Amino acid sequence: MEFRQFDEASYQATLKKWREEAETHDCFPEEVERKLNWIHCSLTSNKQEQHEVIPYGVFVGDSNIAAATCELVLSHRGQMNGKWLKLLKVTLSPEIESLIQEDNYEAIATAVSAYKAATVGAYNARLSHAADTLKLFGRDNDQLKFLMTLMSFIKEDPDNSSLVASKEGRWLVLRSAT
């Protein structure tokens, strides 16, 4: 899975495919537009604000259709405080969400891979946005438990010795150890 920024073509392709998936899996196609509208707004906005929304997605191979969307916000905290990149929300495609509800093993594995790609991708993307910290938000208690489990794995993995993980409120905070 590849973590990359949306452009207009990948947004339109994802919107079309997710609408089709919503119809196939008895979801609400109107919900797809609501869930993805923030990407369109971000792509068409020319504003540079203190908090800049950056649309990323998790794509399978060379596909132009995202398996998941990732809402990142770059917070400019001033020259002395640096920048934070925040991964606020990961949204799975309607097909993946529907199949997870049916306890489909492949869909669950795809979701785990998408979350992993989003986390690692967002951490790496902080460098291209000159941010020194990545913060992941635990939107609900289940997501917060998941982030705390992720933090444990990060701390125990010797390959992550250059990474410092901590919990700050509902946030999992990742910083470079150096």
mmCIF file of C-alpha atoms in Angstrom:
data_model
loop_
_atom_site.group_PDB
_atom_site.id
_atom_site.type_symbol
_atom_site.label_atom_id
_atom_site.label_comp_id
_atom_site.label_asym_id
_atom_site.label_seq_id
_atom_site.Cartn_x
_atom_site.Cartn_y
_atom_site.Cartn_z
ATOM 1 C CA MET A 1 0.000 0.000 0.000
ATOM 2 C CA GLU A 2 1.197 3.472 -0.857
ATOM 3 C CA PHE A 3 0.560 6.657 1.112
ATOM 4 C CA ARG A 4 0.371 9.680 -1.158
ATOM 5 C CA GLN A 5 -1.280 13.041 -1.521
ATOM 6 C CA PHE A 6 -4.549 13.360 -3.426
ATOM 7 C CA ASP A 7 -4.729 15.294 -6.670
ATOM 8 C CA GLU A 8 -7.890 16.125 -8.620
ATOM 9 C CA ALA A 9 -7.675 12.947 -10.747
ATOM 10 C CA SER A 10 -7.296 10.594 -7.775
ATOM 11 C CA TYR A 11 -10.057 12.454 -5.915
ATOM 12 C CA GLN A 12 -12.505 12.064 -8.841
ATOM 13 C CA ALA A 13 -11.579 8.390 -9.372
ATOM 14 C CA THR A 14 -11.991 7.625 -5.662
ATOM 15 C CA LEU A 15 -15.304 9.493 -5.461
ATOM 16 C CA LYS A 16 -16.698 7.555 -8.445
ATOM 17 C CA LYS A 17 -15.529 4.156 -7.142
ATOM 18 C CA TRP A 18 -16.699 4.780 -3.568
ATOM 19 C CA ARG A 19 -20.173 5.782 -4.850
ATOM 20 C CA GLU A 20 -20.350 2.491 -6.764
ATOM 21 C CA GLU A 21 -19.211 0.554 -3.692
ATOM 22 C CA ALA A 22 -21.821 2.289 -1.549
ATOM 23 C CA GLU A 23 -24.584 1.246 -3.940
ATOM 24 C CA THR A 24 -23.279 -2.325 -4.203
ATOM 25 C CA HIS A 25 -23.063 -2.760 -0.423
ATOM 26 C CA ASP A 26 -26.402 -1.096 0.425
ATOM 27 C CA CYS A 27 -24.784 1.995 1.915
ATOM 28 C CA PHE A 28 -25.779 5.566 1.224
ATOM 29 C CA PRO A 29 -24.008 7.037 -1.851
ATOM 30 C CA GLU A 30 -24.809 10.539 -0.540
ATOM 31 C CA GLU A 31 -22.663 9.760 2.503
ATOM 32 C CA VAL A 32 -19.670 9.208 0.211
ATOM 33 C CA GLU A 33 -19.862 12.768 -1.071
ATOM 34 C CA ARG A 34 -20.120 14.086 2.475
ATOM 35 C CA LYS A 35 -17.162 11.964 3.612
ATOM 36 C CA LEU A 36 -14.967 13.074 0.703
ATOM 37 C CA ASN A 37 -16.028 16.715 0.338
ATOM 38 C CA TRP A 38 -13.185 17.902 2.589
ATOM 39 C CA ILE A 39 -10.719 16.623 -0.046
ATOM 40 C CA HIS A 40 -12.375 18.700 -2.767
ATOM 41 C CA CYS A 41 -12.361 21.777 -0.506
ATOM 42 C CA SER A 42 -8.691 21.297 0.296
ATOM 43 C CA LEU A 43 -7.704 20.810 -3.349
ATOM 44 C CA THR A 44 -9.532 23.950 -4.472
ATOM 45 C CA SER A 45 -8.431 26.190 -1.584
ATOM 46 C CA ASN A 46 -5.498 28.554 -2.121
ATOM 47 C CA LYS A 47 -5.374 29.760 1.476
ATOM 48 C CA GLN A 48 -2.262 29.351 3.589
ATOM 49 C CA GLU A 49 -3.546 29.407 7.140
ATOM 50 C CA GLN A 50 -2.167 28.508 10.546
ATOM 51 C CA HIS A 51 -3.835 25.099 10.164
ATOM 52 C CA GLU A 52 -3.600 23.717 6.633
ATOM 53 C CA VAL A 53 -5.646 20.612 5.703
ATOM 54 C CA ILE A 54 -3.713 18.260 3.431
ATOM 55 C CA PRO A 55 -5.557 15.344 1.778
ATOM 56 C CA TYR A 56 -3.689 12.040 1.602
ATOM 57 C CA GLY A 57 -4.852 8.575 0.722
ATOM 58 C CA VAL A 58 -3.727 4.986 0.996
ATOM 59 C CA PHE A 59 -3.594 3.516 -2.496
ATOM 60 C CA VAL A 60 -3.032 -0.082 -3.583
ATOM 61 C CA GLY A 61 -0.114 -0.160 -6.014
ATOM 62 C CA ASP A 62 -0.421 2.213 -8.965
ATOM 63 C CA SER A 63 -4.173 2.552 -8.554
ATOM 64 C CA ASN A 64 -5.662 6.029 -8.670
ATOM 65 C CA ILE A 65 -8.420 4.922 -6.266
ATOM 66 C CA ALA A 66 -7.835 5.191 -2.526
ATOM 67 C CA ALA A 67 -8.625 2.320 -0.180
ATOM 68 C CA ALA A 68 -8.647 4.911 2.622
ATOM 69 C CA THR A 69 -8.512 8.676 2.979
ATOM 70 C CA CYS A 70 -6.259 10.369 5.521
ATOM 71 C CA GLU A 71 -7.025 13.839 6.833
ATOM 72 C CA LEU A 72 -3.770 15.519 7.786
ATOM 73 C CA VAL A 73 -3.503 18.985 9.271
ATOM 74 C CA LEU A 74 -0.267 20.944 9.290
ATOM 75 C CA SER A 75 -0.200 23.294 12.278
ATOM 76 C CA HIS A 76 2.188 26.214 12.031
ATOM 77 C CA ARG A 77 3.069 26.993 15.639
ATOM 78 C CA GLY A 78 5.451 29.899 14.986
ATOM 79 C CA GLN A 79 9.209 29.996 14.455
ATOM 80 C CA MET A 80 10.084 29.016 18.022
ATOM 81 C CA ASN A 81 7.632 26.125 18.306
ATOM 82 C CA GLY A 82 7.966 24.544 14.855
ATOM 83 C CA LYS A 83 5.238 22.618 13.034
ATOM 84 C CA TRP A 84 3.092 19.626 13.894
ATOM 85 C CA LEU A 85 1.549 17.282 11.370
ATOM 86 C CA LYS A 86 -1.654 15.756 12.732
ATOM 87 C CA LEU A 87 -3.356 12.655 11.372
ATOM 88 C CA LEU A 88 -6.919 13.428 12.399
ATOM 89 C CA LYS A 89 -8.936 10.793 10.618
ATOM 90 C CA VAL A 90 -8.583 7.687 8.475
ATOM 91 C CA THR A 91 -11.709 6.738 6.509
ATOM 92 C CA LEU A 92 -11.968 3.332 4.842
ATOM 93 C CA SER A 93 -13.812 2.752 1.579
ATOM 94 C CA PRO A 94 -17.472 1.679 1.796
ATOM 95 C CA GLU A 95 -16.566 -1.809 0.539
ATOM 96 C CA ILE A 96 -13.912 -2.353 3.191
ATOM 97 C CA GLU A 97 -16.183 -1.007 5.943
ATOM 98 C CA SER A 98 -19.072 -3.257 4.829
ATOM 99 C CA LEU A 99 -16.922 -6.366 4.609
ATOM 100 C CA ILE A 100 -15.421 -5.697 8.050
ATOM 101 C CA GLN A 101 -18.967 -5.702 9.452
ATOM 102 C CA GLU A 102 -19.311 -9.201 7.970
ATOM 103 C CA ASP A 103 -16.050 -10.270 9.707
ATOM 104 C CA ASN A 104 -14.341 -10.738 6.339
ATOM 105 C CA TYR A 105 -10.710 -11.606 7.110
ATOM 106 C CA GLU A 106 -9.294 -10.043 3.919
ATOM 107 C CA ALA A 107 -11.108 -6.763 4.592
ATOM 108 C CA ILE A 108 -9.828 -6.700 8.177
ATOM 109 C CA ALA A 109 -6.280 -7.350 6.933
ATOM 110 C CA THR A 110 -6.676 -4.585 4.342
ATOM 111 C CA ALA A 111 -7.898 -2.178 7.031
ATOM 112 C CA VAL A 112 -4.934 -2.980 9.288
ATOM 113 C CA SER A 113 -2.547 -2.512 6.346
ATOM 114 C CA ALA A 114 -4.228 0.793 5.471
ATOM 115 C CA TYR A 115 -3.881 2.095 9.044
ATOM 116 C CA LYS A 116 -0.258 1.001 9.149
ATOM 117 C CA ALA A 117 0.455 2.690 5.790
ATOM 118 C CA ALA A 118 -1.326 5.841 6.996
ATOM 119 C CA THR A 119 0.681 5.979 10.227
ATOM 120 C CA VAL A 120 4.076 5.280 8.660
ATOM 121 C CA GLY A 121 3.259 7.463 5.653
ATOM 122 C CA ALA A 122 2.146 10.392 7.803
ATOM 123 C CA TYR A 123 5.274 10.081 9.932
ATOM 124 C CA ASN A 124 7.447 10.203 6.811
ATOM 125 C CA ALA A 125 5.337 13.007 5.265
ATOM 126 C CA ARG A 126 6.101 15.265 8.219
ATOM 127 C CA LEU A 127 9.597 15.704 6.761
ATOM 128 C CA SER A 128 8.319 16.995 3.410
ATOM 129 C CA HIS A 129 6.133 19.481 5.309
ATOM 130 C CA ALA A 130 9.019 20.559 7.609
ATOM 131 C CA ALA A 131 7.177 19.306 10.699
ATOM 132 C CA ASP A 132 9.077 17.846 13.631
ATOM 133 C CA THR A 133 6.162 16.024 15.268
ATOM 134 C CA LEU A 134 3.348 13.719 14.130
ATOM 135 C CA LYS A 135 0.224 13.534 16.269
ATOM 136 C CA LEU A 136 -2.461 10.855 15.788
ATOM 137 C CA PHE A 137 -5.880 11.534 17.292
ATOM 138 C CA GLY A 138 -7.896 8.888 19.151
ATOM 139 C CA ARG A 139 -11.368 9.937 18.024
ATOM 140 C CA ASP A 140 -13.208 7.390 20.182
ATOM 141 C CA ASN A 141 -12.256 4.924 22.930
ATOM 142 C CA ASP A 142 -11.675 2.026 20.521
ATOM 143 C CA GLN A 143 -9.376 4.139 18.368
ATOM 144 C CA LEU A 144 -7.562 5.421 21.450
ATOM 145 C CA LYS A 145 -6.979 1.822 22.622
ATOM 146 C CA PHE A 146 -5.677 0.983 19.150
ATOM 147 C CA LEU A 147 -3.252 3.940 19.278
ATOM 148 C CA MET A 148 -1.999 2.909 22.719
ATOM 149 C CA THR A 149 -1.388 -0.613 21.409
ATOM 150 C CA LEU A 150 0.465 0.917 18.464
ATOM 151 C CA MET A 151 2.538 2.993 20.896
ATOM 152 C CA SER A 152 3.526 -0.180 22.785
ATOM 153 C CA PHE A 153 4.636 -1.870 19.580
ATOM 154 C CA ILE A 154 6.640 1.196 18.543
ATOM 155 C CA LYS A 155 8.398 1.368 21.907
ATOM 156 C CA GLU A 156 9.223 -2.371 21.912
ATOM 157 C CA ASP A 157 10.509 -2.506 18.326
ATOM 158 C CA PRO A 158 14.318 -2.098 18.197
ATOM 159 C CA ASP A 159 14.016 -0.852 14.597
ATOM 160 C CA ASN A 160 12.230 2.218 15.965
ATOM 161 C CA SER A 161 15.069 3.376 18.223
ATOM 162 C CA SER A 162 15.112 6.745 16.433
ATOM 163 C CA LEU A 163 11.440 7.284 17.277
ATOM 164 C CA VAL A 164 9.950 8.540 20.542
ATOM 165 C CA ALA A 165 6.280 7.699 21.125
ATOM 166 C CA SER A 166 4.184 9.179 23.921
ATOM 167 C CA LYS A 167 0.548 9.715 24.879
ATOM 168 C CA GLU A 168 -0.671 13.284 25.350
ATOM 169 C CA GLY A 169 -4.374 13.341 26.158
ATOM 170 C CA ARG A 170 -6.174 11.632 23.263
ATOM 171 C CA TRP A 171 -3.106 11.950 21.030
ATOM 172 C CA LEU A 172 -0.346 9.477 20.186
ATOM 173 C CA VAL A 173 2.668 11.723 19.617
ATOM 174 C CA LEU A 174 5.627 10.585 17.497
ATOM 175 C CA ARG A 175 8.891 12.511 17.452
ATOM 176 C CA SER A 176 12.373 11.847 16.205
ATOM 177 C CA ALA A 177 14.708 10.780 19.042
ATOM 178 C CA THR A 178 17.450 13.026 17.659
#
